PDB file of C-alpha atoms in Angstrom:
ATOM      1  CA  MET A   7     149.702 174.817  72.438  1.00 53.00           C
ATOM      2  CA  PRO A   8     147.406 172.248  74.079  1.00 57.00           C
ATOM      3  CA  ARG A   9     148.814 168.906  75.203  1.00 59.00           C
ATOM      4  CA  PHE A  10     146.923 165.658  75.387  1.00 53.00           C
ATOM      5  CA  PRO A  11     149.329 163.113  76.980  1.00 56.00           C
ATOM      6  CA  HIS A  12     146.488 160.927  78.040  1.00 55.00           C
ATOM      7  CA  LEU A  13     145.631 160.350  74.405  1.00 52.00           C
ATOM      8  CA  LEU A  14     149.101 158.868  73.740  1.00 56.00           C
ATOM      9  CA  ARG A  15     149.091 156.411  76.640  1.00 64.00           C
ATOM     10  CA  LEU A  16     147.892 152.843  76.336  1.00 60.00           C
ATOM     11  CA  PRO A  17     144.972 151.802  78.450  1.00 69.00           C
ATOM     12  CA  PRO A  18     146.026 150.167  81.773  1.00 72.00           C
ATOM     13  CA  LYS A  19     145.005 146.708  80.610  1.00 68.00           C
ATOM     14  CA  LEU A  20     147.134 146.956  77.472  1.00 67.00           C
ATOM     15  CA  ARG A  21     150.075 148.361  79.454  1.00 68.00           C
ATOM     16  CA  ARG A  22     149.985 145.379  81.803  1.00 72.00           C
ATOM     17  CA  ARG A  23     149.831 143.021  78.848  1.00 72.00           C
ATOM     18  CA  ALA A  24     152.821 144.731  77.223  1.00 70.00           C
ATOM     19  CA  ARG A  25     154.830 144.472  80.462  1.00 75.00           C
ATOM     20  CA  ARG A  26     154.015 140.766  80.713  1.00 75.00           C
ATOM     21  CA  GLN A  27     155.083 140.229  77.111  1.00 77.00           C
ATOM     22  CA  ARG A  28     158.386 142.048  77.702  1.00 74.00           C
ATOM     23  CA  MET A  29     159.005 140.012  80.845  1.00 76.00           C
ATOM     24  CA  ALA A  30     158.174 136.773  79.036  1.00 71.00           C
ATOM     25  CA  THR A  31     160.541 137.704  76.210  1.00 76.00           C
ATOM     26  CA  LEU A  32     163.323 138.525  78.686  1.00 73.00           C
ATOM     27  CA  LEU A  33     162.834 135.255  80.567  1.00 71.00           C
ATOM     28  CA  ALA A  34     162.840 133.317  77.298  1.00 69.00           C
ATOM     29  CA  LEU A  35     166.117 134.972  76.289  1.00 72.00           C
ATOM     30  CA  LEU A  36     167.660 134.208  79.689  1.00 70.00           C
ATOM     31  CA  ALA A  37     166.517 130.592  79.439  1.00 68.00           C
ATOM     32  CA  LEU A  38     167.995 130.320  75.946  1.00 67.00           C
ATOM     33  CA  VAL A  39     171.324 131.747  77.125  1.00 63.00           C
ATOM     34  CA  GLY A  40     171.279 129.312  80.037  1.00 61.00           C
ATOM     35  CA  LEU A  41     170.612 126.366  77.740  1.00 61.00           C
ATOM     36  CA  LEU A  42     173.533 127.434  75.565  1.00 63.00           C
ATOM     37  CA  LEU A  43     175.916 127.979  78.485  1.00 60.00           C
ATOM     38  CA  VAL A  44     175.151 124.870  80.554  1.00 67.00           C
ATOM     39  CA  PRO A  45     176.758 122.394  78.104  1.00 74.00           C
ATOM     40  CA  PHE A  46     179.890 124.542  77.918  1.00 68.00           C
ATOM     41  CA  TYR A  47     180.042 124.759  81.705  1.00 66.00           C
ATOM     42  CA  ILE A  48     179.641 120.983  82.048  1.00 77.00           C
ATOM     43  CA  ILE A  49     182.508 120.493  79.600  1.00 78.00           C
ATOM     44  CA  TYR A  50     184.637 123.082  81.395  1.00 85.00           C
ATOM     45  CA  LYS A  51     183.895 121.812  84.907  1.00 89.00           C
ATOM     46  CA  PRO A  52     182.286 118.365  84.704  1.00 90.00           C
ATOM     47  CA  PRO A  53     180.291 117.687  87.882  1.00 90.00           C
ATOM     48  CA  ARG A  54     181.337 114.788  90.076  1.00 90.00           C
ATOM     49  CA  PRO A  55     178.231 112.687  89.185  1.00 92.00           C
ATOM     50  CA  LEU A  56     179.254 112.892  85.526  1.00 93.00           C
ATOM     51  CA  ILE A  57     182.744 111.573  86.317  1.00 94.00           C
ATOM     52  CA  SER A  58     181.107 108.810  88.379  1.00 95.00           C
ATOM     53  CA  TYR A  59     179.032 107.910  85.329  1.00 96.00           C
ATOM     54  CA  PHE A  60     182.186 107.743  83.204  1.00 96.00           C
ATOM     55  CA  VAL A  61     183.774 105.447  85.803  1.00 96.00           C
ATOM     56  CA  SER A  62     180.826 103.049  85.671  1.00 97.00           C
ATOM     57  CA  ARG A  63     180.407 103.320  81.899  1.00 97.00           C
ATOM     58  CA  TRP A  64     184.087 102.706  81.075  1.00 97.00           C
ATOM     59  CA  PRO A  65     185.591 100.966  84.122  1.00 97.00           C
ATOM     60  CA  ASP A  66     188.748  99.995  82.217  1.00 97.00           C
ATOM     61  CA  VAL A  67     189.634 103.688  81.755  1.00 98.00           C
ATOM     62  CA  LEU A  68     191.290 105.425  84.697  1.00 98.00           C
ATOM     63  CA  TRP A  69     189.390 108.584  85.628  1.00 98.00           C
ATOM     64  CA  ARG A  70     190.198 108.735  89.338  1.00 98.00           C
ATOM     65  CA  VAL A  71     191.301 106.426  92.144  1.00 98.00           C
ATOM     66  CA  ASP A  72     189.110 105.584  95.131  1.00 95.00           C
ATOM     67  CA  LEU A  73     191.300 105.936  98.203  1.00 96.00           C
ATOM     68  CA  PRO A  74     190.673 103.997 101.421  1.00 93.00           C
ATOM     69  CA  VAL A  75     189.175 105.751 104.409  1.00 87.00           C
ATOM     70  CA  LEU A  76     191.740 106.326 107.125  1.00 78.00           C
ATOM     71  CA  VAL A  77     191.357 104.506 110.423  1.00 65.00           C
ATOM     72  CA  THR A  78     190.038 106.994 112.956  1.00 61.00           C
ATOM     73  CA  SER A  79     190.665 107.225 116.680  1.00 59.00           C
ATOM     74  CA  GLY A  80     187.256 105.770 117.496  1.00 61.00           C
ATOM     75  CA  ASP A  81     185.774 109.114 118.429  1.00 63.00           C
ATOM     76  CA  PRO A  82     182.215 109.059 117.012  1.00 61.00           C
ATOM     77  CA  SER A  83     182.383 112.805 116.441  1.00 61.00           C
ATOM     78  CA  GLU A  84     185.410 112.416 114.172  1.00 63.00           C
ATOM     79  CA  ARG A  85     184.505 112.347 110.496  1.00 69.00           C
ATOM     80  CA  PRO A  86     186.037 109.620 108.298  1.00 70.00           C
ATOM     81  CA  ALA A  87     188.817 110.960 106.099  1.00 79.00           C
ATOM     82  CA  GLN A  88     190.987 109.956 103.167  1.00 84.00           C
ATOM     83  CA  ARG A  89     194.598 110.701 102.391  1.00 92.00           C
ATOM     84  CA  LYS A  90     194.557 113.832 100.294  1.00 96.00           C
ATOM     85  CA  LEU A  91     196.560 112.391  97.422  1.00 98.00           C
ATOM     86  CA  VAL A  92     196.165 113.680  93.875  1.00 98.00           C
ATOM     87  CA  ALA A  93     197.894 112.461  90.710  1.00 99.00           C
ATOM     88  CA  LEU A  94     199.398 115.264  88.652  1.00 99.00           C
ATOM     89  CA  THR A  95     199.734 114.406  84.959  1.00 99.00           C
ATOM     90  CA  ILE A  96     201.402 116.615  82.368  1.00 99.00           C
ATOM     91  CA  ASP A  97     200.777 116.007  78.671  1.00 98.00           C
ATOM     92  CA  ASP A  98     202.810 116.943  75.585  1.00 98.00           C
ATOM     93  CA  ALA A  99     206.266 116.504  77.109  1.00 98.00           C
ATOM     94  CA  PRO A 100     209.090 117.200  76.526  1.00 99.00           C
ATOM     95  CA  SER A 101     209.481 120.789  75.359  1.00 98.00           C
ATOM     96  CA  GLU A 102     211.518 123.918  75.955  1.00 98.00           C
ATOM     97  CA  HIS A 103     209.285 124.561  78.979  1.00 98.00           C
ATOM     98  CA  THR A 104     209.818 121.198  80.712  1.00 98.00           C
ATOM     99  CA  ARG A 105     212.759 122.298  82.850  1.00 98.00           C
ATOM    100  CA  GLY A 106     210.781 125.252  84.170  1.00 98.00           C
ATOM    101  CA  ILE A 107     207.966 122.894  85.107  1.00 98.00           C
ATOM    102  CA  LEU A 108     210.409 120.513  86.794  1.00 98.00           C
ATOM    103  CA  GLU A 109     211.841 123.363  88.843  1.00 98.00           C
ATOM    104  CA  VAL A 110     208.405 124.326  90.175  1.00 98.00           C
ATOM    105  CA  LEU A 111     207.629 120.693  90.995  1.00 98.00           C
ATOM    106  CA  ARG A 112     210.950 120.377  92.822  1.00 97.00           C
ATOM    107  CA  GLN A 113     210.253 123.539  94.793  1.00 98.00           C
ATOM    108  CA  TYR A 114     206.992 122.120  96.138  1.00 98.00           C
ATOM    109  CA  ASP A 115     208.078 118.464  96.367  1.00 97.00           C
ATOM    110  CA  ALA A 116     205.393 117.431  93.878  1.00 98.00           C
ATOM    111  CA  HIS A 117     205.618 114.326  91.702  1.00 98.00           C
ATOM    112  CA  ALA A 118     204.061 114.032  88.262  1.00 98.00           C
ATOM    113  CA  THR A 119     203.477 111.595  85.426  1.00 98.00           C
ATOM    114  CA  PHE A 120     204.682 113.125  82.165  1.00 99.00           C
ATOM    115  CA  PHE A 121     202.832 111.821  79.108  1.00 99.00           C
ATOM    116  CA  VAL A 122     205.443 111.944  76.368  1.00 99.00           C
ATOM    117  CA  ILE A 123     204.912 112.643  72.665  1.00 99.00           C
ATOM    118  CA  GLY A 124     207.542 110.621  70.813  1.00 98.00           C
ATOM    119  CA  GLY A 125     208.030 113.136  68.026  1.00 98.00           C
ATOM    120  CA  GLN A 126     209.223 115.700  70.588  1.00 98.00           C
ATOM    121  CA  VAL A 127     211.829 113.452  72.237  1.00 98.00           C
ATOM    122  CA  PRO A 128     214.817 113.741  69.823  1.00 97.00           C
ATOM    123  CA  GLY A 129     217.221 116.309  71.224  1.00 96.00           C
ATOM    124  CA  ARG A 130     215.395 116.455  74.562  1.00 97.00           C
ATOM    125  CA  GLN A 131     216.302 113.111  76.118  1.00 96.00           C
ATOM    126  CA  SER A 132     218.364 114.836  78.803  1.00 96.00           C
ATOM    127  CA  VAL A 133     215.408 116.638  80.352  1.00 97.00           C
ATOM    128  CA  LEU A 134     213.483 113.368  80.521  1.00 97.00           C
ATOM    129  CA  ARG A 135     216.445 111.768  82.272  1.00 96.00           C
ATOM    130  CA  GLU A 136     216.481 114.643  84.738  1.00 95.00           C
ATOM    131  CA  ALA A 137     212.792 114.138  85.460  1.00 95.00           C
ATOM    132  CA  LEU A 138     213.433 110.515  86.364  1.00 94.00           C
ATOM    133  CA  ALA A 139     216.746 110.849  88.167  1.00 91.00           C
ATOM    134  CA  LEU A 140     216.115 113.998  90.174  1.00 87.00           C
ATOM    135  CA  GLY A 141     212.416 114.492  90.540  1.00 85.00           C
ATOM    136  CA  GLY A 142     210.782 111.177  91.368  1.00 90.00           C
ATOM    137  CA  HIS A 143     208.543 111.559  88.345  1.00 96.00           C
ATOM    138  CA  GLU A 144     207.543 108.950  85.767  1.00 97.00           C
ATOM    139  CA  LEU A 145     207.153 108.909  81.991  1.00 98.00           C
ATOM    140  CA  ALA A 146     204.176 107.491  80.132  1.00 98.00           C
ATOM    141  CA  ASN A 147     202.962 107.105  76.557  1.00 99.00           C
ATOM    142  CA  HIS A 148     201.118 109.865  74.670  1.00 98.00           C
ATOM    143  CA  GLY A 149     201.721 108.611  71.131  1.00 98.00           C
ATOM    144  CA  MET A 150     204.119 109.842  68.479  1.00 98.00           C
ATOM    145  CA  HIS A 151     202.300 112.993  67.397  1.00 97.00           C
ATOM    146  CA  ASP A 152     199.928 115.618  68.747  1.00 96.00           C
ATOM    147  CA  GLU A 153     196.875 114.372  66.886  1.00 96.00           C
ATOM    148  CA  PRO A 154     193.467 112.811  67.578  1.00 95.00           C
ATOM    149  CA  ALA A 155     194.515 109.216  68.259  1.00 96.00           C
ATOM    150  CA  ARG A 156     190.928 108.027  67.900  1.00 94.00           C
ATOM    151  CA  SER A 157     191.203 108.387  64.121  1.00 94.00           C
ATOM    152  CA  LEU A 158     194.293 106.163  63.822  1.00 97.00           C
ATOM    153  CA  THR A 159     194.040 102.664  62.399  1.00 97.00           C
ATOM    154  CA  ASP A 160     194.841  99.760  64.695  1.00 98.00           C
ATOM    155  CA  GLY A 161     198.149  99.233  62.939  1.00 98.00           C
ATOM    156  CA  ALA A 162     199.178 102.884  63.203  1.00 98.00           C
ATOM    157  CA  LEU A 163     198.151 103.108  66.848  1.00 98.00           C
ATOM    158  CA  GLN A 164     200.013  99.939  67.785  1.00 98.00           C
ATOM    159  CA  ALA A 165     203.132 101.106  65.934  1.00 98.00           C
ATOM    160  CA  GLN A 166     203.072 104.492  67.657  1.00 98.00           C
ATOM    161  CA  ILE A 167     202.664 103.018  71.121  1.00 98.00           C
ATOM    162  CA  ALA A 168     205.542 100.608  70.513  1.00 98.00           C
ATOM    163  CA  GLU A 169     207.812 103.355  69.154  1.00 98.00           C
ATOM    164  CA  VAL A 170     207.229 105.665  72.104  1.00 98.00           C
ATOM    165  CA  ASP A 171     207.609 102.794  74.553  1.00 98.00           C
ATOM    166  CA  ALA A 172     211.051 102.030  73.094  1.00 98.00           C
ATOM    167  CA  MET A 173     212.066 105.679  73.511  1.00 98.00           C
ATOM    168  CA  LEU A 174     210.923 105.745  77.119  1.00 98.00           C
ATOM    169  CA  GLN A 175     212.689 102.478  77.877  1.00 97.00           C
ATOM    170  CA  GLN A 176     215.948 103.960  76.594  1.00 96.00           C
ATOM    171  CA  VAL A 177     215.546 106.875  79.002  1.00 96.00           C
ATOM    172  CA  TYR A 178     214.839 104.548  81.929  1.00 95.00           C
ATOM    173  CA  ASP A 179     217.818 102.362  81.005  1.00 94.00           C
ATOM    174  CA  SER A 180     220.188 105.320  80.775  1.00 93.00           C
ATOM    175  CA  VAL A 181     219.171 106.594  84.212  1.00 92.00           C
ATOM    176  CA  ARG A 182     219.434 103.160  85.769  1.00 88.00           C
ATOM    177  CA  GLU A 183     222.914 102.734  84.305  1.00 85.00           C
ATOM    178  CA  GLY A 184     224.010 106.152  85.540  1.00 81.00           C
ATOM    179  CA  ARG A 185     224.065 107.897  82.145  1.00 65.00           C
ATOM    180  CA  HIS A 186     221.966 110.815  83.234  1.00 59.00           C
ATOM    181  CA  GLY A 187     224.006 113.945  82.801  1.00 53.00           C
ATOM    182  CA  GLY A 188     225.254 114.598  86.309  1.00 47.00           C
ATOM    183  CA  ALA A 189     222.205 113.608  88.312  1.00 44.00           C
ATOM    184  CA  THR A 190     222.979 112.120  91.683  1.00 43.00           C
ATOM    185  CA  ASN A 191     219.911 110.046  92.458  1.00 46.00           C
ATOM    186  CA  THR A 192     219.820 106.952  90.267  1.00 45.00           C
ATOM    187  CA  GLU A 193     217.384 104.963  92.380  1.00 56.00           C
ATOM    188  CA  LEU A 194     214.276 104.381  90.331  1.00 63.00           C
ATOM    189  CA  ALA A 195     211.001 103.130  91.715  1.00 61.00           C
ATOM    190  CA  GLN A 196     210.523 101.427  88.333  1.00 73.00           C
ATOM    191  CA  THR A 197     213.040 100.049  85.886  1.00 82.00           C
ATOM    192  CA  LYS A 198     210.509 100.194  83.068  1.00 90.00           C
ATOM    193  CA  PRO A 199     208.080 102.925  82.068  1.00 93.00           C
ATOM    194  CA  PRO A 200     204.565 102.267  83.378  1.00 96.00           C
ATOM    195  CA  ARG A 201     202.221 100.921  80.754  1.00 97.00           C
ATOM    196  CA  TYR A 202     199.887 103.892  80.689  1.00 98.00           C
ATOM    197  CA  TYR A 203     198.527 105.377  77.492  1.00 99.00           C
ATOM    198  CA  ARG A 204     196.703 108.662  77.104  1.00 99.00           C
ATOM    199  CA  PRO A 205     195.178 109.158  73.648  1.00 98.00           C
ATOM    200  CA  GLY A 206     195.862 112.358  71.761  1.00 96.00           C
ATOM    201  CA  SER A 207     192.994 114.850  72.191  1.00 93.00           C
ATOM    202  CA  GLY A 208     191.635 112.699  75.020  1.00 94.00           C
ATOM    203  CA  PHE A 209     189.036 110.863  72.924  1.00 94.00           C
ATOM    204  CA  PHE A 210     188.839 107.087  72.653  1.00 96.00           C
ATOM    205  CA  SER A 211     186.678 104.431  71.040  1.00 96.00           C
ATOM    206  CA  ASP A 212     185.712 100.884  71.945  1.00 96.00           C
ATOM    207  CA  ARG A 213     188.120  99.705  69.259  1.00 97.00           C
ATOM    208  CA  MET A 214     190.955 101.665  70.844  1.00 97.00           C
ATOM    209  CA  ARG A 215     190.101 100.424  74.334  1.00 98.00           C
ATOM    210  CA  SER A 216     190.216  96.844  73.131  1.00 98.00           C
ATOM    211  CA  LEU A 217     193.551  97.260  71.346  1.00 98.00           C
ATOM    212  CA  VAL A 218     195.197  99.133  74.225  1.00 98.00           C
ATOM    213  CA  ALA A 219     194.082  96.419  76.643  1.00 98.00           C
ATOM    214  CA  GLN A 220     195.467  93.697  74.343  1.00 98.00           C
ATOM    215  CA  LEU A 221     198.816  95.507  74.348  1.00 98.00           C
ATOM    216  CA  GLY A 222     198.823  95.474  78.146  1.00 98.00           C
ATOM    217  CA  TYR A 223     198.281  99.204  78.611  1.00 98.00           C
ATOM    218  CA  LYS A 224     195.916 101.157  80.826  1.00 98.00           C
ATOM    219  CA  LEU A 225     194.017 104.081  79.324  1.00 98.00           C
ATOM    220  CA  VAL A 226     194.522 107.040  81.658  1.00 99.00           C
ATOM    221  CA  LEU A 227     192.383 110.145  81.446  1.00 98.00           C
ATOM    222  CA  GLY A 228     191.299 112.153  84.503  1.00 97.00           C
ATOM    223  CA  GLY A 229     188.602 114.298  86.036  1.00 96.00           C
ATOM    224  CA  VAL A 230     190.266 117.678  86.642  1.00 98.00           C
ATOM    225  CA  TYR A 231     191.203 119.500  83.453  1.00 98.00           C
ATOM    226  CA  PRO A 232     191.517 123.306  83.344  1.00 97.00           C
ATOM    227  CA  HIS A 233     191.617 123.329  79.528  1.00 97.00           C
ATOM    228  CA  ASP A 234     195.059 124.857  79.835  1.00 97.00           C
ATOM    229  CA  ALA A 235     195.956 123.681  76.340  1.00 96.00           C
ATOM    230  CA  GLN A 236     193.746 126.518  75.095  1.00 95.00           C
ATOM    231  CA  ILE A 237     193.343 128.893  78.070  1.00 97.00           C
ATOM    232  CA  ASN A 238     196.542 130.819  78.738  1.00 97.00           C
ATOM    233  CA  TYR A 239     195.688 132.513  82.036  1.00 98.00           C
ATOM    234  CA  PRO A 240     197.706 130.919  84.881  1.00 98.00           C
ATOM    235  CA  TRP A 241     195.504 132.342  87.643  1.00 98.00           C
ATOM    236  CA  LEU A 242     192.309 131.067  85.998  1.00 98.00           C
ATOM    237  CA  ASN A 243     193.708 127.578  85.404  1.00 98.00           C
ATOM    238  CA  ALA A 244     195.038 127.404  88.971  1.00 99.00           C
ATOM    239  CA  ARG A 245     191.677 128.475  90.337  1.00 98.00           C
ATOM    240  CA  HIS A 246     189.909 125.864  88.201  1.00 98.00           C
ATOM    241  CA  ILE A 247     192.074 123.046  89.566  1.00 98.00           C
ATOM    242  CA  LEU A 248     191.751 124.188  93.172  1.00 98.00           C
ATOM    243  CA  SER A 249     187.962 124.322  92.867  1.00 97.00           C
ATOM    244  CA  MET A 250     187.772 120.690  91.711  1.00 97.00           C
ATOM    245  CA  LEU A 251     190.393 118.928  93.827  1.00 98.00           C
ATOM    246  CA  LYS A 252     189.238 115.827  95.695  1.00 96.00           C
ATOM    247  CA  PRO A 253     191.285 112.960  97.174  1.00 97.00           C
ATOM    248  CA  GLY A 254     192.069 110.477  94.405  1.00 98.00           C
ATOM    249  CA  ALA A 255     191.623 112.969  91.574  1.00 98.00           C
ATOM    250  CA  ILE A 256     193.748 112.904  88.432  1.00 99.00           C
ATOM    251  CA  VAL A 257     194.730 116.374  87.211  1.00 99.00           C
ATOM    252  CA  ILE A 258     195.523 116.946  83.532  1.00 99.00           C
ATOM    253  CA  CYS A 259     197.911 119.787  82.623  1.00 98.00           C
ATOM    254  CA  HIS A 260     200.025 120.494  79.567  1.00 98.00           C
ATOM    255  CA  ASP A 261     203.695 120.982  78.859  1.00 98.00           C
ATOM    256  CA  ARG A 262     204.741 122.988  75.787  1.00 98.00           C
ATOM    257  CA  ARG A 263     202.988 126.105  77.126  1.00 98.00           C
ATOM    258  CA  SER A 264     204.754 129.044  78.727  1.00 98.00           C
ATOM    259  CA  TRP A 265     201.910 129.546  81.218  1.00 98.00           C
ATOM    260  CA  THR A 266     202.034 126.065  82.790  1.00 99.00           C
ATOM    261  CA  ALA A 267     204.923 126.680  85.188  1.00 99.00           C
ATOM    262  CA  PRO A 268     203.386 129.957  86.476  1.00 99.00           C
ATOM    263  CA  MET A 269     200.062 128.153  86.921  1.00 99.00           C
ATOM    264  CA  LEU A 270     201.706 125.385  88.959  1.00 99.00           C
ATOM    265  CA  HIS A 271     203.521 128.021  91.008  1.00 98.00           C
ATOM    266  CA  LYS A 272     200.137 129.473  91.976  1.00 99.00           C
ATOM    267  CA  MET A 273     198.203 126.236  92.370  1.00 99.00           C
ATOM    268  CA  LEU A 274     200.612 123.916  94.194  1.00 99.00           C
ATOM    269  CA  PRO A 275     201.235 125.951  97.370  1.00 99.00           C
ATOM    270  CA  ALA A 276     197.523 126.703  97.726  1.00 99.00           C
ATOM    271  CA  ALA A 277     196.626 123.013  97.377  1.00 99.00           C
ATOM    272  CA  ILE A 278     199.412 121.923  99.722  1.00 98.00           C
ATOM    273  CA  LYS A 279     198.108 124.402 102.287  1.00 98.00           C
ATOM    274  CA  GLN A 280     194.793 122.507 102.097  1.00 97.00           C
ATOM    275  CA  GLY A 281     196.647 119.278 102.883  1.00 97.00           C
ATOM    276  CA  TYR A 282     196.998 117.846  99.379  1.00 98.00           C
ATOM    277  CA  GLN A 283     200.023 115.904  98.171  1.00 98.00           C
ATOM    278  CA  PHE A 284     200.788 115.544  94.463  1.00 98.00           C
ATOM    279  CA  VAL A 285     201.989 112.125  93.320  1.00 98.00           C
ATOM    280  CA  THR A 286     202.415 110.062  90.165  1.00 98.00           C
ATOM    281  CA  VAL A 287     199.658 107.889  88.739  1.00 98.00           C
ATOM    282  CA  THR A 288     201.527 104.811  89.958  1.00 97.00           C
ATOM    283  CA  GLU A 289     201.788 106.204  93.483  1.00 97.00           C
ATOM    284  CA  LEU A 290     198.079 107.044  93.502  1.00 98.00           C
ATOM    285  CA  LEU A 291     197.121 103.553  92.308  1.00 98.00           C
ATOM    286  CA  LYS A 292     199.343 102.029  94.988  1.00 96.00           C
ATOM    287  CA  ALA A 293     197.632 104.133  97.658  1.00 96.00           C
ATOM    288  CA  GLY A 294     194.254 102.997  96.356  1.00 95.00           C
ATOM    289  CA  LYS A 295     195.225  99.342  96.731  1.00 92.00           C
ATOM    290  CA  GLU A 296     196.321  99.770 100.337  1.00 83.00           C
ATOM    291  CA  GLY A 297     192.721  99.493 101.443  1.00 64.00           C
ATOM    292  CA  ASP A 298     192.044  96.244  99.533  1.00 60.00           C
TER     293      ASP A 298
END
């Protein structure tokens, strides 16, 4: 049977045109995928210039702390450096996982600011007392409920902040007076909870900023967030934090998740090996003022 393959082939000019069209289609698809992925990547790992924009756009919100440059030996070849201090903040405390988190922090001599949800405090006051009395940590205000605080009315927001503040003050008072369930260290750096507020879901409005400032609170967010509230892989969250650490950074993690303590167990020793020290928000702010 005769074969005529040459009759089934496109002319060279048409073949080249078809290849170009396929390549153009492939490049267009790759560009579309890139356009779709870039916003997600920016949300997942916001670049430093974006955080700098947030700092300039909302200077009353705490995103990071600029630390002073250390005095060098005078050697022109020596690069200026900063103390490698990082504030570790843990949202959604307390929970059944808080003691496990405290144990990891104790193991690596790391301090943290726990942002407390008031509705989770009843029945768990003892673990908050332990955090203060034994760990050198501090407690701050995260509202009464795990909800988008941006949608609250002024009256509801003010009432929630006041209610949680009263709860935290009771914990501070009990530790100062020695009613802390067997703890041995009752020296507190503060006799009152710091006036920090982190809004539920992390979103704020100009109205909220104004009200929080009138109440004498500082809005505290941060620039290093591994999205650990949703992502339950300790190794991935640890890697995310390590890739974004800079002196003066504020790290956001979450209590109430079984994977947080394992994540800290992976992340803390690796960061400490790089020279980082984990402190409370108050300690980081104090270090930032030392250069003023």
